mmCIF file of C-alpha atoms in Angstrom:
data_model
loop_
_atom_site.group_PDB
_atom_site.id
_atom_site.type_symbol
_atom_site.label_atom_id
_atom_site.label_comp_id
_atom_site.label_asym_id
_atom_site.label_seq_id
_atom_site.Cartn_x
_atom_site.Cartn_y
_atom_site.Cartn_z
ATOM 1 C CA MET H 68 -29.034 -71.885 -37.265
ATOM 2 C CA LYS H 69 -29.656 -68.476 -38.789
ATOM 3 C CA ASN H 70 -31.915 -67.493 -35.880
ATOM 4 C CA LYS H 71 -29.240 -68.581 -33.390
ATOM 5 C CA VAL H 72 -26.616 -66.412 -35.088
ATOM 6 C CA GLN H 73 -28.988 -63.395 -35.077
ATOM 7 C CA LYS H 74 -29.745 -63.919 -31.385
ATOM 8 C CA MET H 75 -26.033 -64.133 -30.587
ATOM 9 C CA ILE H 76 -25.328 -60.908 -32.516
ATOM 10 C CA LEU H 77 -28.163 -59.094 -30.730
ATOM 11 C CA HIS H 78 -26.904 -60.380 -27.376
ATOM 12 C CA LEU H 79 -23.373 -59.153 -28.128
ATOM 13 C CA LEU H 80 -24.660 -55.727 -29.237
ATOM 14 C CA ALA H 81 -26.676 -55.392 -26.038
ATOM 15 C CA LEU H 82 -23.625 -56.381 -23.982
ATOM 16 C CA VAL H 83 -21.435 -53.813 -25.781
ATOM 17 C CA LEU H 84 -24.033 -51.073 -25.290
ATOM 18 C CA SER H 85 -24.347 -52.004 -21.606
ATOM 19 C CA ILE H 86 -20.563 -51.853 -21.106
ATOM 20 C CA SER H 87 -20.383 -48.527 -22.981
ATOM 21 C CA PHE H 88 -23.125 -47.043 -20.828
ATOM 22 C CA VAL H 89 -21.510 -48.159 -17.576
ATOM 23 C CA GLY H 90 -18.124 -46.887 -18.765
ATOM 24 C CA GLY H 91 -19.691 -43.550 -19.682
ATOM 25 C CA VAL H 92 -21.181 -43.167 -16.221
ATOM 26 C CA HIS H 93 -17.888 -43.946 -14.517
ATOM 27 C CA ALA H 94 -16.069 -41.571 -16.883
ATOM 28 C CA GLU H 95 -18.155 -38.608 -15.723
ATOM 29 C CA GLU H 96 -16.369 -36.286 -13.330
ATOM 30 C CA THR H 97 -17.855 -35.946 -9.870
ATOM 31 C CA VAL H 98 -18.840 -32.330 -9.249
ATOM 32 C CA ILE H 99 -18.005 -31.199 -5.730
ATOM 33 C CA THR H 100 -19.847 -28.625 -3.663
ATOM 34 C CA PRO H 101 -17.954 -25.284 -3.737
ATOM 35 C CA ARG H 102 -15.735 -24.799 -0.693
ATOM 36 C CA LEU H 103 -13.769 -21.927 0.801
ATOM 37 C CA VAL H 104 -10.042 -21.735 0.163
ATOM 38 C CA LYS H 105 -7.562 -22.875 2.799
ATOM 39 C CA THR H 106 -4.306 -21.931 1.060
ATOM 40 C CA VAL H 107 -3.639 -19.829 -2.041
ATOM 41 C CA THR H 108 -0.186 -19.498 -3.587
ATOM 42 C CA GLU H 109 0.772 -16.839 -6.111
ATOM 43 C CA TYR H 110 3.675 -17.381 -8.535
ATOM 44 C CA GLY H 111 5.622 -15.101 -10.838
ATOM 45 C CA ILE H 112 7.936 -15.903 -13.733
ATOM 46 C CA ASP H 113 11.649 -16.150 -12.993
ATOM 47 C CA PHE H 114 13.024 -14.550 -16.155
ATOM 48 C CA GLU H 115 16.409 -16.239 -15.734
ATOM 49 C CA THR H 116 15.001 -19.774 -15.646
ATOM 50 C CA ASN H 117 11.655 -18.980 -17.327
ATOM 51 C CA GLU H 118 9.949 -21.027 -14.600
ATOM 52 C CA TRP H 119 7.285 -20.206 -12.036
ATOM 53 C CA THR H 120 8.573 -19.143 -8.643
ATOM 54 C CA PRO H 121 6.335 -18.653 -5.562
ATOM 55 C CA LEU H 122 5.888 -15.039 -4.455
ATOM 56 C CA ARG H 123 3.336 -15.136 -1.642
ATOM 57 C CA ILE H 124 1.087 -17.554 0.212
ATOM 58 C CA TRP H 125 -2.253 -16.867 1.919
ATOM 59 C CA ASN H 126 -3.445 -19.171 4.724
ATOM 60 C CA PHE H 127 -7.020 -18.766 5.996
ATOM 61 C CA THR H 128 -8.637 -19.670 9.309
ATOM 62 C CA TYR H 129 -12.457 -19.649 9.565
ATOM 63 C CA GLU H 130 -15.293 -19.467 12.058
ATOM 64 C CA ASN H 131 -18.979 -19.475 11.128
ATOM 65 C CA GLU H 132 -17.959 -19.794 7.450
ATOM 66 C CA TYR H 133 -16.088 -16.454 7.506
ATOM 67 C CA PRO H 134 -12.333 -15.865 7.780
ATOM 68 C CA VAL H 135 -11.148 -14.783 11.208
ATOM 69 C CA SER H 136 -7.449 -14.771 10.297
ATOM 70 C CA VAL H 137 -5.383 -14.445 7.122
ATOM 71 C CA ASP H 138 -1.644 -15.110 7.249
ATOM 72 C CA LEU H 139 0.008 -13.616 4.155
ATOM 73 C CA TYR H 140 3.586 -14.841 3.740
ATOM 74 C CA GLU H 141 5.702 -12.597 1.497
ATOM 75 C CA ILE H 142 8.373 -15.054 0.429
ATOM 76 C CA ASP H 143 11.041 -12.676 -0.910
ATOM 77 C CA ALA H 144 10.904 -10.523 2.220
ATOM 78 C CA ASP H 145 10.448 -13.574 4.458
ATOM 79 C CA ILE H 146 7.735 -11.841 6.479
ATOM 80 C CA HIS H 147 4.254 -12.804 7.613
ATOM 81 C CA VAL H 148 1.484 -10.205 7.519
ATOM 82 C CA VAL H 149 -1.334 -11.441 9.754
ATOM 83 C CA THR H 150 -4.766 -9.835 9.544
ATOM 84 C CA SER H 151 -7.609 -10.808 11.873
ATOM 85 C CA PHE H 152 -11.359 -10.250 11.632
ATOM 86 C CA SER H 153 -14.160 -10.131 14.182
ATOM 87 C CA TYR H 154 -17.858 -10.218 13.258
ATOM 88 C CA VAL H 155 -21.317 -9.530 14.537
ATOM 89 C CA PHE H 156 -23.860 -11.999 13.127
ATOM 90 C CA GLU H 157 -27.640 -11.981 12.912
ATOM 91 C CA ASN H 158 -29.498 -15.036 11.611
ATOM 92 C CA GLY H 159 -26.251 -16.529 10.361
ATOM 93 C CA VAL H 160 -25.128 -13.562 8.247
ATOM 94 C CA PRO H 161 -22.725 -10.776 9.249
ATOM 95 C CA THR H 162 -23.944 -7.290 10.063
ATOM 96 C CA LYS H 163 -20.560 -5.859 11.053
ATOM 97 C CA ARG H 164 -16.889 -6.729 10.685
ATOM 98 C CA GLU H 165 -13.771 -5.229 12.220
ATOM 99 C CA THR H 166 -10.364 -5.789 10.631
ATOM 100 C CA HIS H 167 -7.235 -5.695 12.809
ATOM 101 C CA ASP H 168 -3.520 -5.844 12.080
ATOM 102 C CA SER H 169 -1.068 -8.187 13.818
ATOM 103 C CA THR H 170 -0.720 -5.781 16.778
ATOM 104 C CA GLY H 171 -4.484 -5.599 17.281
ATOM 105 C CA GLY H 172 -4.778 -2.141 15.740
ATOM 106 C CA LEU H 173 -8.084 -1.424 14.006
ATOM 107 C CA LEU H 174 -7.675 -1.130 10.240
ATOM 108 C CA SER H 175 -11.272 -0.889 9.078
ATOM 109 C CA THR H 176 -14.916 -1.384 10.000
ATOM 110 C CA ALA H 177 -17.419 -2.831 7.546
ATOM 111 C CA GLU H 178 -21.206 -2.712 7.763
ATOM 112 C CA TYR H 179 -23.409 -5.223 5.948
ATOM 113 C CA ARG H 180 -26.966 -5.174 4.713
ATOM 114 C CA ASN H 181 -28.640 -8.473 3.779
ATOM 115 C CA GLY H 182 -25.238 -10.134 4.113
ATOM 116 C CA CYS H 183 -23.609 -7.797 1.560
ATOM 117 C CA ILE H 184 -20.955 -5.156 2.196
ATOM 118 C CA TYR H 185 -22.727 -1.804 2.522
ATOM 119 C CA ASN H 186 -20.300 0.688 4.091
ATOM 120 C CA VAL H 187 -16.574 0.384 4.806
ATOM 121 C CA TYR H 188 -14.560 2.795 6.944
ATOM 122 C CA GLU H 189 -10.755 2.588 6.868
ATOM 123 C CA GLN H 190 -8.594 4.641 9.168
ATOM 124 C CA SER H 191 -4.937 5.162 10.062
ATOM 125 C CA ASP H 192 -2.703 7.952 11.357
ATOM 126 C CA ILE H 193 -2.325 9.397 7.870
ATOM 127 C CA LYS H 194 -5.451 8.341 5.971
ATOM 128 C CA ASN H 195 -9.211 8.011 6.296
ATOM 129 C CA CYS H 196 -11.179 6.291 3.555
ATOM 130 C CA SER H 197 -14.892 5.483 3.279
ATOM 131 C CA LEU H 198 -16.654 3.313 0.705
ATOM 132 C CA PHE H 199 -20.411 3.277 0.197
ATOM 133 C CA TYR H 200 -22.038 0.538 -1.904
ATOM 134 C CA GLN H 201 -25.374 0.524 -3.738
ATOM 135 C CA TYR H 202 -27.129 -2.590 -5.077
ATOM 136 C CA GLY H 203 -29.309 -1.336 -7.910
ATOM 137 C CA ASN H 204 -30.442 -4.781 -9.089
ATOM 138 C CA GLY H 205 -31.519 -5.972 -5.649
ATOM 139 C CA ASP H 206 -29.124 -8.933 -5.617
ATOM 140 C CA GLU H 207 -25.675 -9.579 -4.131
ATOM 141 C CA TYR H 208 -23.754 -7.644 -6.798
ATOM 142 C CA PHE H 209 -23.199 -3.922 -6.271
ATOM 143 C CA THR H 210 -23.856 -1.514 -9.130
ATOM 144 C CA LEU H 211 -22.297 1.628 -7.633
ATOM 145 C CA VAL H 212 -19.575 2.412 -5.111
ATOM 146 C CA LEU H 213 -18.531 5.825 -3.824
ATOM 147 C CA ARG H 214 -14.981 6.224 -2.469
ATOM 148 C CA ASP H 215 -14.083 9.187 -0.260
ATOM 149 C CA GLU H 216 -10.419 9.364 0.794
ATOM 150 C CA ARG H 217 -8.530 11.911 2.911
ATOM 151 C CA SER H 218 -4.752 11.555 3.280
ATOM 152 C CA TYR H 219 -2.584 13.756 5.465
ATOM 153 C CA TYR H 220 1.125 14.261 6.080
ATOM 154 C CA SER H 221 3.196 16.775 8.015
ATOM 155 C CA GLU H 222 6.066 18.773 6.623
ATOM 156 C CA GLY H 223 7.591 21.082 9.200
ATOM 157 C CA ALA H 224 4.827 23.160 10.738
ATOM 158 C CA ASP H 225 2.505 22.752 7.759
ATOM 159 C CA HIS H 226 -0.160 20.067 7.520
ATOM 160 C CA VAL H 227 -0.966 19.357 3.875
ATOM 161 C CA GLY H 228 -3.903 17.208 2.810
ATOM 162 C CA TYR H 229 -4.475 15.109 -0.275
ATOM 163 C CA PHE H 230 -8.041 14.282 -1.245
ATOM 164 C CA ALA H 231 -9.551 11.725 -3.603
ATOM 165 C CA GLU H 232 -13.144 10.908 -4.485
ATOM 166 C CA GLU H 233 -14.382 8.344 -6.983
ATOM 167 C CA VAL H 234 -17.720 7.006 -8.161
ATOM 168 C CA ASP H 235 -17.801 3.663 -9.986
ATOM 169 C CA ALA H 236 -21.029 2.968 -11.845
ATOM 170 C CA VAL H 237 -21.183 -0.680 -12.933
ATOM 171 C CA SER H 238 -23.543 -2.353 -15.354
ATOM 172 C CA VAL H 239 -23.904 -5.927 -14.080
ATOM 173 C CA THR H 240 -25.218 -8.882 -16.109
ATOM 174 C CA VAL H 241 -26.097 -12.032 -14.155
ATOM 175 C CA ARG H 242 -27.303 -15.473 -15.229
ATOM 176 C CA SER H 243 -28.488 -18.070 -12.702
ATOM 177 C CA GLY H 244 -27.007 -16.009 -9.887
ATOM 178 C CA LEU H 245 -23.513 -15.840 -11.444
ATOM 179 C CA LEU H 246 -21.709 -12.952 -13.100
ATOM 180 C CA VAL H 247 -21.720 -12.875 -16.907
ATOM 181 C CA LYS H 248 -20.376 -9.359 -17.540
ATOM 182 C CA THR H 249 -19.503 -6.221 -15.586
ATOM 183 C CA VAL H 250 -18.928 -2.858 -17.284
ATOM 184 C CA ASN H 251 -17.431 -0.122 -15.111
ATOM 185 C CA THR H 252 -17.631 3.583 -15.883
ATOM 186 C CA GLY H 253 -17.322 6.444 -13.492
ATOM 187 C CA MET H 254 -15.830 9.736 -12.389
ATOM 188 C CA TYR H 255 -13.091 10.832 -9.996
ATOM 189 C CA ALA H 256 -11.567 13.930 -8.430
ATOM 190 C CA ASN H 257 -8.051 14.207 -6.976
ATOM 191 C CA TRP H 258 -6.799 17.427 -5.413
ATOM 192 C CA GLY H 259 -4.510 18.675 -2.680
ATOM 193 C CA GLY H 260 -3.558 21.753 -0.731
ATOM 194 C CA GLU H 261 -5.285 24.816 -2.139
ATOM 195 C CA GLU H 262 -6.112 23.169 -5.479
ATOM 196 C CA GLU H 263 -9.652 23.413 -6.757
ATOM 197 C CA LYS H 264 -11.659 20.198 -6.811
ATOM 198 C CA GLN H 265 -12.431 19.060 -10.355
ATOM 199 C CA TRP H 266 -14.453 16.027 -11.395
ATOM 200 C CA LEU H 267 -13.097 13.995 -14.334
ATOM 201 C CA ARG H 268 -14.547 11.042 -16.183
ATOM 202 C CA PHE H 269 -12.655 7.754 -16.285
ATOM 203 C CA SER H 270 -10.223 7.575 -19.190
ATOM 204 C CA GLY H 271 -11.892 4.368 -20.306
ATOM 205 C CA THR H 272 -14.723 1.886 -19.966
ATOM 206 C CA TYR H 273 -13.654 -1.343 -18.265
ATOM 207 C CA THR H 274 -15.359 -4.637 -19.129
ATOM 208 C CA ALA H 275 -14.881 -8.038 -17.480
ATOM 209 C CA GLU H 276 -16.464 -11.145 -18.986
ATOM 210 C CA TYR H 277 -16.912 -14.373 -17.032
ATOM 211 C CA ASP H 278 -17.155 -18.081 -17.805
ATOM 212 C CA GLU H 279 -20.154 -20.330 -17.094
ATOM 213 C CA ASP H 280 -19.101 -20.596 -13.428
ATOM 214 C CA GLY H 281 -18.828 -16.830 -12.898
ATOM 215 C CA ILE H 282 -15.002 -16.909 -13.003
ATOM 216 C CA VAL H 283 -13.335 -14.041 -14.862
ATOM 217 C CA ALA H 284 -12.225 -15.074 -18.376
ATOM 218 C CA VAL H 285 -11.210 -11.862 -20.148
ATOM 219 C CA THR H 286 -10.898 -8.151 -19.362
ATOM 220 C CA SER H 287 -10.887 -5.336 -21.891
ATOM 221 C CA ALA H 288 -10.944 -1.556 -21.947
ATOM 222 C CA VAL H 289 -12.055 1.119 -24.386
ATOM 223 C CA HIS H 290 -10.020 4.297 -23.869
ATOM 224 C CA ARG H 291 -10.751 7.769 -25.150
ATOM 225 C CA VAL H 292 -7.032 8.288 -25.703
ATOM 226 C CA GLY H 293 -4.538 5.521 -26.361
ATOM 227 C CA PRO H 294 -4.919 1.872 -27.412
ATOM 228 C CA SER H 295 -8.054 -0.086 -26.556
ATOM 229 C CA GLY H 296 -8.748 -3.801 -26.513
ATOM 230 C CA ILE H 297 -8.176 -6.900 -24.406
ATOM 231 C CA GLU H 298 -5.999 -6.253 -21.364
ATOM 232 C CA ASN H 299 -5.839 -9.709 -19.777
ATOM 233 C CA ARG H 300 -7.228 -13.168 -20.251
ATOM 234 C CA TYR H 301 -7.522 -15.846 -17.587
ATOM 235 C CA GLU H 302 -7.176 -19.594 -17.950
ATOM 236 C CA THR H 303 -8.289 -21.880 -15.146
ATOM 237 C CA THR H 304 -7.801 -25.574 -14.503
ATOM 238 C CA LYS H 305 -10.777 -27.181 -12.785
ATOM 239 C CA GLU H 306 -11.217 -30.529 -11.062
ATOM 240 C CA GLY H 307 -14.756 -31.473 -10.167
ATOM 241 C CA GLY H 308 -15.776 -27.880 -10.893
ATOM 242 C CA ALA H 309 -13.235 -26.474 -8.416
ATOM 243 C CA VAL H 310 -10.460 -24.216 -9.670
ATOM 244 C CA THR H 311 -7.081 -25.735 -8.815
ATOM 245 C CA GLU H 312 -4.996 -23.334 -10.895
ATOM 246 C CA GLY H 313 -5.457 -19.954 -12.570
ATOM 247 C CA ILE H 314 -3.027 -18.213 -14.929
ATOM 248 C CA VAL H 315 -3.215 -14.560 -15.944
ATOM 249 C CA PHE H 316 -2.040 -13.741 -19.489
ATOM 250 C CA SER H 317 -1.219 -10.318 -20.934
ATOM 251 C CA PRO H 318 -0.891 -9.374 -24.617
ATOM 252 C CA THR H 319 2.304 -8.030 -26.135
ATOM 253 C CA SER H 320 2.740 -5.463 -28.884
ATOM 254 C CA ASN H 321 3.894 -8.077 -31.406
ATOM 255 C CA GLY H 322 1.045 -10.508 -30.811
ATOM 256 C CA PRO H 323 2.056 -13.381 -28.476
ATOM 257 C CA TRP H 324 0.512 -13.620 -25.027
ATOM 258 C CA ILE H 325 2.775 -13.818 -21.997
ATOM 259 C CA SER H 326 1.941 -15.516 -18.708
ATOM 260 C CA GLN H 327 1.993 -12.854 -16.035
ATOM 261 C CA SER H 328 1.045 -14.646 -12.821
ATOM 262 C CA ARG H 329 -0.173 -18.018 -11.616
ATOM 263 C CA PHE H 330 -2.333 -19.017 -8.648
ATOM 264 C CA THR H 331 -2.901 -22.427 -7.089
ATOM 265 C CA PHE H 332 -5.811 -23.153 -4.749
ATOM 266 C CA GLU H 333 -6.185 -25.622 -1.874
ATOM 267 C CA TYR H 334 -9.529 -25.922 -0.111
ATOM 268 C CA SER H 335 -10.988 -26.264 3.361
ATOM 269 C CA ASP H 336 -13.975 -28.480 4.168
ATOM 270 C CA ILE H 337 -16.274 -25.440 4.526
ATOM 271 C CA GLU H 338 -18.959 -25.375 1.860
ATOM 272 C CA THR H 339 -20.212 -22.163 0.268
ATOM 273 C CA THR H 340 -22.511 -20.965 -2.514
ATOM 274 C CA PRO H 341 -21.445 -20.946 -6.188
ATOM 275 C CA SER H 342 -21.688 -17.155 -6.364
ATOM 276 C CA ARG H 343 -19.570 -16.564 -3.272
ATOM 277 C CA TYR H 344 -17.094 -19.163 -4.497
ATOM 278 C CA ALA H 345 -16.721 -17.339 -7.822
ATOM 279 C CA GLN H 346 -16.240 -13.990 -6.074
ATOM 280 C CA MET H 347 -13.537 -15.588 -3.910
ATOM 281 C CA ILE H 348 -11.582 -16.951 -6.890
ATOM 282 C CA ASN H 349 -11.965 -13.666 -8.781
ATOM 283 C CA SER H 350 -10.603 -11.708 -5.819
ATOM 284 C CA PHE H 351 -7.250 -13.477 -6.291
ATOM 285 C CA LEU H 352 -7.119 -13.571 -10.082
ATOM 286 C CA MET H 353 -8.107 -9.895 -10.361
ATOM 287 C CA GLY H 354 -6.486 -8.591 -7.181
ATOM 288 C CA PRO H 355 -8.082 -6.696 -4.285
ATOM 289 C CA GLU H 356 -8.343 -3.421 -6.246
ATOM 290 C CA SER H 357 -8.972 -3.005 -9.968
ATOM 291 C CA SER H 358 -10.800 -0.788 -12.434
ATOM 292 C CA TYR H 359 -13.182 -3.632 -13.236
ATOM 293 C CA TYR H 360 -14.949 -4.729 -10.061
ATOM 294 C CA LYS H 361 -14.523 -5.421 -6.341
ATOM 295 C CA TYR H 362 -15.119 -9.023 -5.283
ATOM 296 C CA ASN H 363 -16.302 -8.823 -1.670
ATOM 297 C CA TRP H 364 -16.578 -12.486 -0.636
ATOM 298 C CA TYR H 365 -16.265 -11.753 3.117
#
C-alpha cells in the first residue's frame, strides 16, 4: 500500500511539472522579426484636458525596402506634406538618393558608401547645406559629421549672407551591432556679413544611452556654464520585441518628470535588421536633428 501511495505521489509530481513546463513555454512571448514602420503618430499633451492629442501622422510607402514616399499630416494645420525619394541601387544597397518635395522640386541629394550615408547636399533658393560623414569604427555608425551651410537673403539692393559650419565628433559604443552609448562633442562657427569667422566649442557634452535593443533610454548633458544632468528619458512599450509606443519625459525644477510627447508605431510587412530598426525608432523619439546623434535609417 505504501509503495502504491509513493508511486501515485511521484506520478502527480511529474504531471504537475509537465503542466508547468508546457504552461511556461506557452507563456513566452513570440519575438517577431524587426519590420519597417507603416504609420507613426505623434501626440502632445492637451493642457486643458491633460490628455494626449494627436499632432502629426507619418505614412510611409516603400520599394526595395526603402521609403519612396512619406506623407506627413500636420493635424492642427490640416495639411499634408508629401516627400518622395528616388534611389540608385547596387547589389541591393543604395548608392544615391534624391529627395523631392510635393511639386517635384529637388530638396537634397545623398551619396552612400557601403550602404551608409556618406555625403548629403541640400539646396534651395535661399540656402545650400552640405554634410560629410566619417565612419571611424568601420561599421554603420558615423563618428564624425561636418556641416557646411550658406544662407542668403536679399534686402533692397544688398545681398547679405549668413554662414554656419559645425563639426560633431562622436564617441560611439556598440554591443552586438547595437548602440550602447553615443557621446557628442564638437565645434561650430556662425558668422554673417563682414563678421570674422570664429570657431567655438560646444557649450556641453551630449550623451545618449540606449537599452538592450539599441533604443534610446536617457539623454544627458554636461555644460560648461549652466545646469548639467539628465535632459530626457524615454519609456517604450514593446510587444514581441517591437516598439508599439514611446513616451518622452522631461525633468522639472522641483523634481517630478513630465510627459512631453508620445509616439505610436504601426508596422509594414517589410523586414529589416535590428540595428536599422533601432535607428528608425530613435529617429522619431529623438527627432530628425539633435545635439546627440543623427539616425540615418534611409
